[in-house]
PDB file of C-alpha atoms in Angstrom:
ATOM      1  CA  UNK A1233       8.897  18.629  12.082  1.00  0.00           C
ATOM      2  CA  UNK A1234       6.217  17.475   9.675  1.00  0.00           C
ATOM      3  CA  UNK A1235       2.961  16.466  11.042  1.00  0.00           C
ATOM      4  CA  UNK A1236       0.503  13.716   9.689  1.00  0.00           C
ATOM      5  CA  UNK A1237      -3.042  13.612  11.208  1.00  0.00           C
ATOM      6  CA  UNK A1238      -4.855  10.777  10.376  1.00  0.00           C
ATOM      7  CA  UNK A1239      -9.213  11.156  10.541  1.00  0.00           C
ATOM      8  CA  UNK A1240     -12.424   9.088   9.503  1.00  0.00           C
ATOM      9  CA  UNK A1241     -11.530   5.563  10.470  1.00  0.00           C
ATOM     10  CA  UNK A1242     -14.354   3.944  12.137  1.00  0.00           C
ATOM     11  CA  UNK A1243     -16.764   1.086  11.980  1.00  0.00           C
ATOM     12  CA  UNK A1244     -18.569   0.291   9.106  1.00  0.00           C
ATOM     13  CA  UNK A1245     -20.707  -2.994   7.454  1.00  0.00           C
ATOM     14  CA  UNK A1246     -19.344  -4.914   4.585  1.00  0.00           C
ATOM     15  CA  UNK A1247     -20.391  -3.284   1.543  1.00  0.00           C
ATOM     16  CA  UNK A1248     -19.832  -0.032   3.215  1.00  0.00           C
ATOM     17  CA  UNK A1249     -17.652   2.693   2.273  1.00  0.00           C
ATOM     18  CA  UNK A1250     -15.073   5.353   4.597  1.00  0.00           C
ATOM     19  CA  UNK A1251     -13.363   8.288   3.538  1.00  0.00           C
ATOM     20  CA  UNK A1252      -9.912   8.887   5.457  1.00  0.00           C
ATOM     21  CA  UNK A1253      -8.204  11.732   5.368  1.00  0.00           C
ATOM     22  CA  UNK A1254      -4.475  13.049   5.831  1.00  0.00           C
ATOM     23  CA  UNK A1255      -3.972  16.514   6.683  1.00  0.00           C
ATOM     24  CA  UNK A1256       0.185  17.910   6.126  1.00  0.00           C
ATOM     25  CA  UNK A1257       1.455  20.695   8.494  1.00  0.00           C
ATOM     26  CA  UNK A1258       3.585  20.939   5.379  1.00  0.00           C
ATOM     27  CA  UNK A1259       2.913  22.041   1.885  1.00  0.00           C
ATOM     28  CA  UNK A1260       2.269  18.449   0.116  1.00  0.00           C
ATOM     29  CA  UNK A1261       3.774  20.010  -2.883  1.00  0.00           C
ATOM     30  CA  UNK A1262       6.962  19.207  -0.850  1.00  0.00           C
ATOM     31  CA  UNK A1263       6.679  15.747  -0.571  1.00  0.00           C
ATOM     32  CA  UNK A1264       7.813  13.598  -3.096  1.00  0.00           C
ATOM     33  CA  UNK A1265       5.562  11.020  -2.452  1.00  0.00           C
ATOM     34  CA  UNK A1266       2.451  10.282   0.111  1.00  0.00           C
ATOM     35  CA  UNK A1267       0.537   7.580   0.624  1.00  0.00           C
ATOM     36  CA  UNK A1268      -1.362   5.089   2.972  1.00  0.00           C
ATOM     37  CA  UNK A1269      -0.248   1.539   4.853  1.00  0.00           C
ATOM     38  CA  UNK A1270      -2.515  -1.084   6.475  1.00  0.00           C
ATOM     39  CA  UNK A1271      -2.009  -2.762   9.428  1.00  0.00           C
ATOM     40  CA  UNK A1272      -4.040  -5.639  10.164  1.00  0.00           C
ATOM     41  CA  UNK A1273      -3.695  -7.421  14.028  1.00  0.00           C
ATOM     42  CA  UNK A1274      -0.799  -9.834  13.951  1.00  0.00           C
ATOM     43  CA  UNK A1275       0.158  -9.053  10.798  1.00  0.00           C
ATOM     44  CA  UNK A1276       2.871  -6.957   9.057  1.00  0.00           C
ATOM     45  CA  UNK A1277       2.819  -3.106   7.877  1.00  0.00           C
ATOM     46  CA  UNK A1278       1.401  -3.540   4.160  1.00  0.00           C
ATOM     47  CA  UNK A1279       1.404  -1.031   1.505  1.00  0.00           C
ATOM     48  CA  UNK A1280      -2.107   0.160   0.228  1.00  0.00           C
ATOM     49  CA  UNK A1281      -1.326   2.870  -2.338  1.00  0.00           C
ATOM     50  CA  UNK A1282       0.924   5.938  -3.288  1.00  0.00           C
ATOM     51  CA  UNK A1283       0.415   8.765  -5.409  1.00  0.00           C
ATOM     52  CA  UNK A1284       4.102  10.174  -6.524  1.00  0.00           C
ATOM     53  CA  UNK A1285       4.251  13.896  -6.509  1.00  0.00           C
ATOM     54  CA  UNK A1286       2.743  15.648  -9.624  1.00  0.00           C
ATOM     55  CA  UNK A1287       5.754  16.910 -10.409  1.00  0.00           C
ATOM     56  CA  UNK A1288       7.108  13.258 -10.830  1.00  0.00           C
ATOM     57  CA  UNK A1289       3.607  13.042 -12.874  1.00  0.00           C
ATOM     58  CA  UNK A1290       1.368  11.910  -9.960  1.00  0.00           C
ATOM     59  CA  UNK A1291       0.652   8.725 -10.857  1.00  0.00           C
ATOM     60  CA  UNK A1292      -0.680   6.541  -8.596  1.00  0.00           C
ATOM     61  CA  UNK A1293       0.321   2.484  -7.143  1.00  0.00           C
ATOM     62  CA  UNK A1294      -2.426   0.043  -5.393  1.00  0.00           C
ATOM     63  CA  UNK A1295      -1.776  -2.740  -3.936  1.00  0.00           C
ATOM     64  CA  UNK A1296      -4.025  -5.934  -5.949  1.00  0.00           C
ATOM     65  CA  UNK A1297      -5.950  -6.560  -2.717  1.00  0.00           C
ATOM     66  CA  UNK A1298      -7.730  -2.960  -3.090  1.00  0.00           C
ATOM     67  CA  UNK A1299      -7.478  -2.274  -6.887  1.00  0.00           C
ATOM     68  CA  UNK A1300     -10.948  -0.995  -8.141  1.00  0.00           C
ATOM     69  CA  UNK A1301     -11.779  -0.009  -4.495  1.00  0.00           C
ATOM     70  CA  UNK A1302     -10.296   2.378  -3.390  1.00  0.00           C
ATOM     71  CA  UNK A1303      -9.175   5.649  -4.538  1.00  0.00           C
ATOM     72  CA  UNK A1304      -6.316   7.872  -3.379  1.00  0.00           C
ATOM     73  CA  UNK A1305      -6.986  11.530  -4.331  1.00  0.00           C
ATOM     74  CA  UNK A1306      -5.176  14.772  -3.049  1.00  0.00           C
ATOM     75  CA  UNK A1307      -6.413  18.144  -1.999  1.00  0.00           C
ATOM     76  CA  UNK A1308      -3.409  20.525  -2.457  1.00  0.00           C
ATOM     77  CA  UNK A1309      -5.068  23.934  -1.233  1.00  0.00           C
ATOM     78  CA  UNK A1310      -5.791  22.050   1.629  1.00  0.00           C
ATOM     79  CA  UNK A1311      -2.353  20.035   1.994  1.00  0.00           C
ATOM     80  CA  UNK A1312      -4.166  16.950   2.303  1.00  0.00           C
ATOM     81  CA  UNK A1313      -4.543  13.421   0.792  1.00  0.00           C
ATOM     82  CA  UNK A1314      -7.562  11.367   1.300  1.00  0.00           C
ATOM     83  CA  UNK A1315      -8.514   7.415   0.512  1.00  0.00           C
ATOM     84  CA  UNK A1316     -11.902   6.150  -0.739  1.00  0.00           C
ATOM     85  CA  UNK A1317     -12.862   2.959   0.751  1.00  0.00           C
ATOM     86  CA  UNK A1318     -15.560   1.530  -1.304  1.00  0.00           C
ATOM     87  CA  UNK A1319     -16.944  -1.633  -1.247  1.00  0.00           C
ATOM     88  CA  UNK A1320     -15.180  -2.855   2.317  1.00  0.00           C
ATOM     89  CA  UNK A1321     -14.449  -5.697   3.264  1.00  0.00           C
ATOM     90  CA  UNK A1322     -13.792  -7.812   6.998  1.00  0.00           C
ATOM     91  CA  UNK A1323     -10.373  -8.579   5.652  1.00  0.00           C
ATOM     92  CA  UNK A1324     -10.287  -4.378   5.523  1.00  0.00           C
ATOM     93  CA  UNK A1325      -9.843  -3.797   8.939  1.00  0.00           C
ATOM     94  CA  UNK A1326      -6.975  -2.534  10.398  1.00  0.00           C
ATOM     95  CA  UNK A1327      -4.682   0.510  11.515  1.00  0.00           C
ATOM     96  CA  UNK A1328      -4.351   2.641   8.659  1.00  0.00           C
ATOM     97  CA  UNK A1329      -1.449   5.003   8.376  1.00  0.00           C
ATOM     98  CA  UNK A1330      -0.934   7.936   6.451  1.00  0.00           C
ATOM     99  CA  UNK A1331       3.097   7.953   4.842  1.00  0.00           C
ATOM    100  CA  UNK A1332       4.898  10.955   2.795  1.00  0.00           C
ATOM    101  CA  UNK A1333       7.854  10.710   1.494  1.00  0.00           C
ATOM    102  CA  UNK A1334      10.855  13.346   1.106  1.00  0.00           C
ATOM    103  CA  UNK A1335      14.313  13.451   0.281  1.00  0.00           C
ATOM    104  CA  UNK A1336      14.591   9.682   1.233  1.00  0.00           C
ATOM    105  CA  UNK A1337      12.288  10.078   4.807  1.00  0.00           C
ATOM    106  CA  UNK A1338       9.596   9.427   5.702  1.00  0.00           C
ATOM    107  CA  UNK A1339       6.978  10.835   7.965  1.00  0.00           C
ATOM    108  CA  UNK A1340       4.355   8.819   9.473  1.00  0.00           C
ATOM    109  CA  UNK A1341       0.687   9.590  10.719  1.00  0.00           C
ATOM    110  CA  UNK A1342      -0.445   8.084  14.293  1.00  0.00           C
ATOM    111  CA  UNK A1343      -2.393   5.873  12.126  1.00  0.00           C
ATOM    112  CA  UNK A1344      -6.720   5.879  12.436  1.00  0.00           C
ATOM    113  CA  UNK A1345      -8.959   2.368  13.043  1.00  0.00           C
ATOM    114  CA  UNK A1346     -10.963   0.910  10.475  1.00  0.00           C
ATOM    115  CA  UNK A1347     -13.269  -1.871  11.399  1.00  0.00           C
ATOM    116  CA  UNK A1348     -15.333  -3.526   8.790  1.00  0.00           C
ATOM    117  CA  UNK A1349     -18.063  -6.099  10.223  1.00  0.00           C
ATOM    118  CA  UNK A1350     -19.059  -9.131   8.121  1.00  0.00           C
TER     119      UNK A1350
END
């Protein structure tokens, strides 16, 4: 069973920046795509970013609320997938979950807190 562990939500200032991190039990070369969703209180399960697998060319899809932001970057020695949050916002915060993608599953994270205070 794949694992997704989820690390360096937290609280942070506007303006501020986080760095999370998603850590595979599995090879990420297997995956043919990985990623990150938001979850705000109240609200729905959004989309944040992918990156497709690098054999599919890695390229990469951000939602417009976090273009120029945040980064998505991946660490394959260390089968793991991180997200730059630059520039944070209040409208930021929320249960972020790591996602990866294969053969038409997908595998979620236990998701990590990210507060952002105006």
């Amino acid at each position: 069973q794949v694992q997704l562990v989820e690390s360096g939500g937290g609280l942070v200032q506007a303006g501020g920046s986080l760095r999370l991190s998603c850590a595979a039990s599995e090879s990420i070369f297997s995956f043919n795509a990985m990623g990150w969703y938001r979850q705000a209180p109240g609200k729905q399960r959004r989309l944040v970013v992918t990156i497709n697998s690098i054999s599919s060319g890695g390229s990469t899809d951000y939602a417009d609320s976090v273009k120029g932001r945040f980064t998505i970057s991946r660490d394959n020695a260390k089968n793991t997938v991180y997200l730059q949050m630059n520039s944070l916002k209040p409208e930021d915060t929320a249960v972020y979950y790591c996602y990866a993608v294969r053969y038409g599953y997908t595998y979620w994270g236990q998701g990590t807190q990210v507060t952002v205070s105006s």
